[in-house]
mmCIF file of C-alpha atoms in Angstrom:
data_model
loop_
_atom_site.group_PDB
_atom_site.id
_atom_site.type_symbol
_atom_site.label_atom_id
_atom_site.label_comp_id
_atom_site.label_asym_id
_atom_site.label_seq_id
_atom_site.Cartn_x
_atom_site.Cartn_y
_atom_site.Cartn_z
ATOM 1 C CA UNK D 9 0.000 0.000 0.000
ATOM 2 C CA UNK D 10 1.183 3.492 -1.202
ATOM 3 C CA UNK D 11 4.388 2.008 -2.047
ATOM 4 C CA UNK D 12 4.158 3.761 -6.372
ATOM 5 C CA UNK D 13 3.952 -0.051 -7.404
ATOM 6 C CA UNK D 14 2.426 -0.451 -10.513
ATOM 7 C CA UNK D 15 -0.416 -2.716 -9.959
ATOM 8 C CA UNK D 16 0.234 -4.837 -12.919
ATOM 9 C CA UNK D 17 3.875 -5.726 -12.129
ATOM 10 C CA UNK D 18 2.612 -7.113 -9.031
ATOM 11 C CA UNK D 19 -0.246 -9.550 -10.777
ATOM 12 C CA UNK D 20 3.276 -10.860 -12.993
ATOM 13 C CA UNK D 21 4.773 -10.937 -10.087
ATOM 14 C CA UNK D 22 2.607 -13.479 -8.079
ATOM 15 C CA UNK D 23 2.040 -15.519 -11.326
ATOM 16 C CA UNK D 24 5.533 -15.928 -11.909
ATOM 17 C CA UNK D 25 6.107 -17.395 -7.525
ATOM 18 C CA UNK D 26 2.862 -19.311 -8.136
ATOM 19 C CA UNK D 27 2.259 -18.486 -4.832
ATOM 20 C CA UNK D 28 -0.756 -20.730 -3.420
ATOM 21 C CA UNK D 29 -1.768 -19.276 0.508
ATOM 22 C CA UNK D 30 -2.250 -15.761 -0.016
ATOM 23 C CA UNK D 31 -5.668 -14.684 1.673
ATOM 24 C CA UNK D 32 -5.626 -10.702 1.600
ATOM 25 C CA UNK D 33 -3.780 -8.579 -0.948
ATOM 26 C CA UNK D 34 -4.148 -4.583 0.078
ATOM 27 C CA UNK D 35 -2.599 -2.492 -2.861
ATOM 28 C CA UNK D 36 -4.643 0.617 -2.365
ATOM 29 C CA UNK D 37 -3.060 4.088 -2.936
ATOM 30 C CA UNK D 38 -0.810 2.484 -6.129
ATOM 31 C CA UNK D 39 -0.689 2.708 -10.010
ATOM 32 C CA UNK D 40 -2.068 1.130 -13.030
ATOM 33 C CA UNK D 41 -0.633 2.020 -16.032
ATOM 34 C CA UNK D 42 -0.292 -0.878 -18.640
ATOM 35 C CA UNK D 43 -2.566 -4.244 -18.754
ATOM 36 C CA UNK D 44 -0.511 -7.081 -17.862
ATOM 37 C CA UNK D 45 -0.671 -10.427 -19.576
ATOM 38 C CA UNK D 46 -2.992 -12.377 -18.154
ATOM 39 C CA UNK D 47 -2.820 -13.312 -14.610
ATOM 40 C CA UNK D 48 -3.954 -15.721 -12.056
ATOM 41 C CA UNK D 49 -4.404 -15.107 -8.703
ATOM 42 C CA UNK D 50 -3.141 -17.391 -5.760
ATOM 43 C CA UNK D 51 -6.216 -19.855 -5.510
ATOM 44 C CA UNK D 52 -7.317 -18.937 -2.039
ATOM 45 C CA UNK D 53 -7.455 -15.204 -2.051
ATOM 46 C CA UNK D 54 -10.561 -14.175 0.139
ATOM 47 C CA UNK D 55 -9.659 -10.115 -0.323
ATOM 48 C CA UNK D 56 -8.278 -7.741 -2.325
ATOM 49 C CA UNK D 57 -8.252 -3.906 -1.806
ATOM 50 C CA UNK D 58 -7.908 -1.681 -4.658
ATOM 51 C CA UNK D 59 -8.945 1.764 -2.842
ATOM 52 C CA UNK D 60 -7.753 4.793 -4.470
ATOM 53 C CA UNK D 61 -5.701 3.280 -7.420
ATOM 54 C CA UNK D 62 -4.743 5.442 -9.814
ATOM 55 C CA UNK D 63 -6.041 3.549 -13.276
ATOM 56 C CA UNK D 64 -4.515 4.930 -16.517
ATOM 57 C CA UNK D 65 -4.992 4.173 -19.923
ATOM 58 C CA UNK D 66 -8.133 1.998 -19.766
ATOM 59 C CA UNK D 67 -6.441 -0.349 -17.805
ATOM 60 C CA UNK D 68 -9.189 -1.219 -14.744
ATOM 61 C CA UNK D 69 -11.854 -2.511 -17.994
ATOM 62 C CA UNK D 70 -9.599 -5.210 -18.534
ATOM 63 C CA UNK D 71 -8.383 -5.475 -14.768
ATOM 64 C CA UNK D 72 -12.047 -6.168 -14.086
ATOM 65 C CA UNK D 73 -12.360 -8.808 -16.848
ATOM 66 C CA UNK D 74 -9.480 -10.729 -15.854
ATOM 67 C CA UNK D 75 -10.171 -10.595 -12.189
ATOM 68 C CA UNK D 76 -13.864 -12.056 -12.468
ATOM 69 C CA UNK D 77 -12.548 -14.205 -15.131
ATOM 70 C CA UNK D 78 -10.657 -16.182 -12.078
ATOM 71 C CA UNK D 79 -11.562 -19.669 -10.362
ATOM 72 C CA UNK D 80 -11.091 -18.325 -6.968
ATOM 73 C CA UNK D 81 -12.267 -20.937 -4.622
ATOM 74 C CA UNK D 82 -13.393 -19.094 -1.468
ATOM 75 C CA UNK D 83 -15.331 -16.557 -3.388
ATOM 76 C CA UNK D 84 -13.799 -12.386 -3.237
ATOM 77 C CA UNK D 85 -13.991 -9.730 -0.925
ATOM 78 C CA UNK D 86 -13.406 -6.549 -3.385
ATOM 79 C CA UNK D 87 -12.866 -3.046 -1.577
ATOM 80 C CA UNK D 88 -12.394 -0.762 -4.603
ATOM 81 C CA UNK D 89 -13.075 2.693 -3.052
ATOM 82 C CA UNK D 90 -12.140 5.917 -4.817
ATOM 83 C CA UNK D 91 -11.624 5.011 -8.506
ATOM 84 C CA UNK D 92 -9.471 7.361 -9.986
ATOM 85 C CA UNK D 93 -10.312 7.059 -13.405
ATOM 86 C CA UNK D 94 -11.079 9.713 -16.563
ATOM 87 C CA UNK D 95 -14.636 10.312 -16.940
ATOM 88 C CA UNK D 96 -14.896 9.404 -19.839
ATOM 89 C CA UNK D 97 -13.908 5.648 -18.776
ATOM 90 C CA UNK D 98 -16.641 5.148 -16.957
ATOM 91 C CA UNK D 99 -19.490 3.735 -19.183
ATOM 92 C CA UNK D 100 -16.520 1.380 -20.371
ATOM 93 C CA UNK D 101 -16.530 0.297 -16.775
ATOM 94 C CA UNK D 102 -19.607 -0.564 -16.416
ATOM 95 C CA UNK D 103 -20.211 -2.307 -19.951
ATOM 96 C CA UNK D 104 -17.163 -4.718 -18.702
ATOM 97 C CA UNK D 105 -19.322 -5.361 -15.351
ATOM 98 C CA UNK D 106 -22.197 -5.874 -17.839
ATOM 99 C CA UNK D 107 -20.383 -8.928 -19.848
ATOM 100 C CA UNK D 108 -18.900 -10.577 -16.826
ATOM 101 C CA UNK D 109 -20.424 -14.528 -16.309
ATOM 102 C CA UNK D 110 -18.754 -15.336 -12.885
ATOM 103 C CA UNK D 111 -19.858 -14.030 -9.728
ATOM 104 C CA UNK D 112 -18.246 -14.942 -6.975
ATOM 105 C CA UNK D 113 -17.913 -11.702 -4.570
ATOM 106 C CA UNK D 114 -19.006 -12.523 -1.088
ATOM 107 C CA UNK D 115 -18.399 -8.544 0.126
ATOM 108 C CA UNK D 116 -18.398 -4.849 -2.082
ATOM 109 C CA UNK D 117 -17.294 -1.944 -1.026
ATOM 110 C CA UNK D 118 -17.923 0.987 -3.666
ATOM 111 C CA UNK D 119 -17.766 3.840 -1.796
ATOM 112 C CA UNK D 120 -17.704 7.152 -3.374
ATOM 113 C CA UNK D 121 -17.798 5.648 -6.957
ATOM 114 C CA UNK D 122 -20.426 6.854 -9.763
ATOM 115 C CA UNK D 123 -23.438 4.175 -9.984
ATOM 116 C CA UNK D 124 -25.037 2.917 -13.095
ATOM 117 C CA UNK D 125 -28.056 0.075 -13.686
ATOM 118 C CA UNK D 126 -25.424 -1.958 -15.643
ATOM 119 C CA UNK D 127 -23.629 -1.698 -11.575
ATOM 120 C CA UNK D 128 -26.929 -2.851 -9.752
ATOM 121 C CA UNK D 129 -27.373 -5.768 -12.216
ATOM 122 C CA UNK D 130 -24.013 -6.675 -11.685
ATOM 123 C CA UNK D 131 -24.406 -6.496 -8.056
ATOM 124 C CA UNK D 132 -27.739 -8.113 -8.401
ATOM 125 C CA UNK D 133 -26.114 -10.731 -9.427
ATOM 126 C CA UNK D 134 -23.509 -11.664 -6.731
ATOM 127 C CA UNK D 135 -25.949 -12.961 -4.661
ATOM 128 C CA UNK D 136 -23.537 -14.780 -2.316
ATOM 129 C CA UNK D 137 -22.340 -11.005 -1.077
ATOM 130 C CA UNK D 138 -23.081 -10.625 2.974
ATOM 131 C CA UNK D 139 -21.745 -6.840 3.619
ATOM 132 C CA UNK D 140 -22.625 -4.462 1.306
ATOM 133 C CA UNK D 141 -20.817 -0.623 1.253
ATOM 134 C CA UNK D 142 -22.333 1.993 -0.870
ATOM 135 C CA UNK D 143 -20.927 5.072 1.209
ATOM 136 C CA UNK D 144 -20.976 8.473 -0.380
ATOM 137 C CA UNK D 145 -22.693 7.416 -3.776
ATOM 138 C CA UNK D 146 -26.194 8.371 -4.005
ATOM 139 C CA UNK D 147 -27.344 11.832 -4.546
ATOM 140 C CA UNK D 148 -31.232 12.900 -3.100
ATOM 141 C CA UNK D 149 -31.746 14.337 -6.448
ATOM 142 C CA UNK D 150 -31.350 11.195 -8.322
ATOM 143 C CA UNK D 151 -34.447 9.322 -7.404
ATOM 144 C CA UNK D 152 -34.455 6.965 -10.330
ATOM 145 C CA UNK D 153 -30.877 6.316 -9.194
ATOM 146 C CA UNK D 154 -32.192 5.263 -5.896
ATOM 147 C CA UNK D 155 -34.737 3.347 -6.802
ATOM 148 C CA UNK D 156 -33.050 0.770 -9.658
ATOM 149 C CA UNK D 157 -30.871 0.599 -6.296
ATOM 150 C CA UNK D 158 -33.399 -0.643 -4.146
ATOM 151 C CA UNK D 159 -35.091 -2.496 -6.538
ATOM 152 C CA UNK D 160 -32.391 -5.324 -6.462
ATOM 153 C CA UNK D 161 -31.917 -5.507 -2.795
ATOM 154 C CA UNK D 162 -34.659 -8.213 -2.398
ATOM 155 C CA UNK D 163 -32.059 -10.518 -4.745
ATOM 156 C CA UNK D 164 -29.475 -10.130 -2.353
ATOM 157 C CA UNK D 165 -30.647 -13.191 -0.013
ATOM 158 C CA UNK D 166 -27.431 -13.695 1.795
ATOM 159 C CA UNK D 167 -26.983 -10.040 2.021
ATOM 160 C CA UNK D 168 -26.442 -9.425 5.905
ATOM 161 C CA UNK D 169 -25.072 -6.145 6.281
ATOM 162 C CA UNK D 170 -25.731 -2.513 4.064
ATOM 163 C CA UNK D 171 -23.618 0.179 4.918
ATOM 164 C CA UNK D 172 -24.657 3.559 2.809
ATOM 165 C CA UNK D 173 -23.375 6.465 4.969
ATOM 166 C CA UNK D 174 -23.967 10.050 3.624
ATOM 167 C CA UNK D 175 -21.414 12.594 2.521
ATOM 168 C CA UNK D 176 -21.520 16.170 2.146
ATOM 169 C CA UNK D 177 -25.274 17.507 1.544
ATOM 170 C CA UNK D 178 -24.845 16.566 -2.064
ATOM 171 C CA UNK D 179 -24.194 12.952 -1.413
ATOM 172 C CA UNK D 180 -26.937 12.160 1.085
ATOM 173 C CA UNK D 181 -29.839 10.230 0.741
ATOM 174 C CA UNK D 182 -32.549 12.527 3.292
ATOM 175 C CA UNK D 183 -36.309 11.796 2.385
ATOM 176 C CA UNK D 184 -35.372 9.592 -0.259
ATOM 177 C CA UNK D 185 -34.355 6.906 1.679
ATOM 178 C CA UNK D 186 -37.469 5.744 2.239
ATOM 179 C CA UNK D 187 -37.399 4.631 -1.232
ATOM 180 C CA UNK D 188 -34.937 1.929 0.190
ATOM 181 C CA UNK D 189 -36.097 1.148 3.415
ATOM 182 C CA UNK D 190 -39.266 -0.570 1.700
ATOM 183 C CA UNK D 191 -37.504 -2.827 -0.316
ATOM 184 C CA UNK D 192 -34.928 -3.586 2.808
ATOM 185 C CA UNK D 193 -37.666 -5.024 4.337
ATOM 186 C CA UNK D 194 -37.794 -7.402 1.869
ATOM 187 C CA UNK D 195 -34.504 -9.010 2.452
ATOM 188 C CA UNK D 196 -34.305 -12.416 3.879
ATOM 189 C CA UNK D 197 -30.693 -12.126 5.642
ATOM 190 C CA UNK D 198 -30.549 -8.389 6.800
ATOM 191 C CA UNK D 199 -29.324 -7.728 10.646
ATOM 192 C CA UNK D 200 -27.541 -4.614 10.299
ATOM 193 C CA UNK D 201 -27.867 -1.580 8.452
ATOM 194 C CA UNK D 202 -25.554 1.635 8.652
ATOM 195 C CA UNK D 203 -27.346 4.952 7.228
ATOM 196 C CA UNK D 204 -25.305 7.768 9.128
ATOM 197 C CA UNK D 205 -25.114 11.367 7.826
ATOM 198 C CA UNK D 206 -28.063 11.351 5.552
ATOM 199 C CA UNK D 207 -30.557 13.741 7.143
ATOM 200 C CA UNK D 208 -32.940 10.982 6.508
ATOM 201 C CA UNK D 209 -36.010 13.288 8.014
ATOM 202 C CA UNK D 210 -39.038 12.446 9.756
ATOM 203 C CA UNK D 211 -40.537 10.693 6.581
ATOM 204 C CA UNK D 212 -37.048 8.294 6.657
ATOM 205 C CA UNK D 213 -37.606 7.792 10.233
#
């Protein structure tokens, strides 16, 4: 972490020591700046933090499609926090989430990322994830937003624990989150849910 690796050194790296116990792989605060050949991850990685990467050059489309593209045996924990992408690389980002066939995430954290539908189906589909983080991502404004949002959090049956804190006035949820809070009633697994800073008002209460 914060080391200036460049991410995809690292990936050649651990396919080249065929390395076979790693469980948690934190490279947050780093560099991706050319797409590696392909790579395989150690079999048993649970986790992998990505928070605040620096992604150049198109490089976390293909990241993604290699990553999901893995046999990883206990399923993934994925903290990818922060993207630090162009803007422009975004819909690219989520058309790659679109295409992807394996799902094997057990946890998400997306926090202060931009959303798309193409994201909630994606999501949608992971239905093995238990903790769920969504922190500083939806705007009050966007209702429609909010509501594809909610919309697939009946499908998330092992789901156990949301987490969408507020952040900033612009990035809270206030009245709106009512609009979740009926379909979170729907969910089968839910025991703990995390709302903080988002002036949720008397209609949220």
């Amino acid at each position: 972490r914060e080391c200036n690796l460049e991410i995809s050194n690292v990936f050649m790296s651990l396919a080249r020591t065929k390395i076979q116990n790693l469980r948690y792989l934190n490279l947050s605060h780093n560099k991706c700046s050319f797409n590696s050949k392909k790579f395989r991850l150690p079999p048993f990685l649970e986790r992998i933090d990505l928070n605040s990467v620096e992604w150049t050059n198109s490089t976390l489309p293909v990241f993604l499609a290699q990553l999901f593209g893995q046999q990883l045996n206990e399923g993934l924990k994925l903290y990818i926090n922060k993207i630090n992408i162009n803007n422009n690389e975004w819909e690219s980002v989520f058309d790659t989430l679109e295409s992807i066939t394996k799902y094997p995430l057990t946890e998400l954290s997306w926090n202060h990322n931009k959303l798309s539908k193409k994201l909630f189906n994606f999501i949608s589909n992971n239905i093995q994830i238990s903790n769920l983080f969504m922190n500083g991502c939806f705007k009050h404004k966007d209702e429609e937003e909010i509501r594809q949002f909610a919309e697939i959090l009946p499908n998330l049956v092992n789901c156990t624990h949301l987490v969408i804190r507020g952040d900033s006035d612009s990035f809270t949820l206030k009245g709106k989150s009512k609009i979740l809070f009926e379909y979170i009633k729907q969910m089968k697994s839910i025991s703990y849910i995390d709302f903080s800073n988002n002036n949720i008002s008397a209609e949220g209460i």
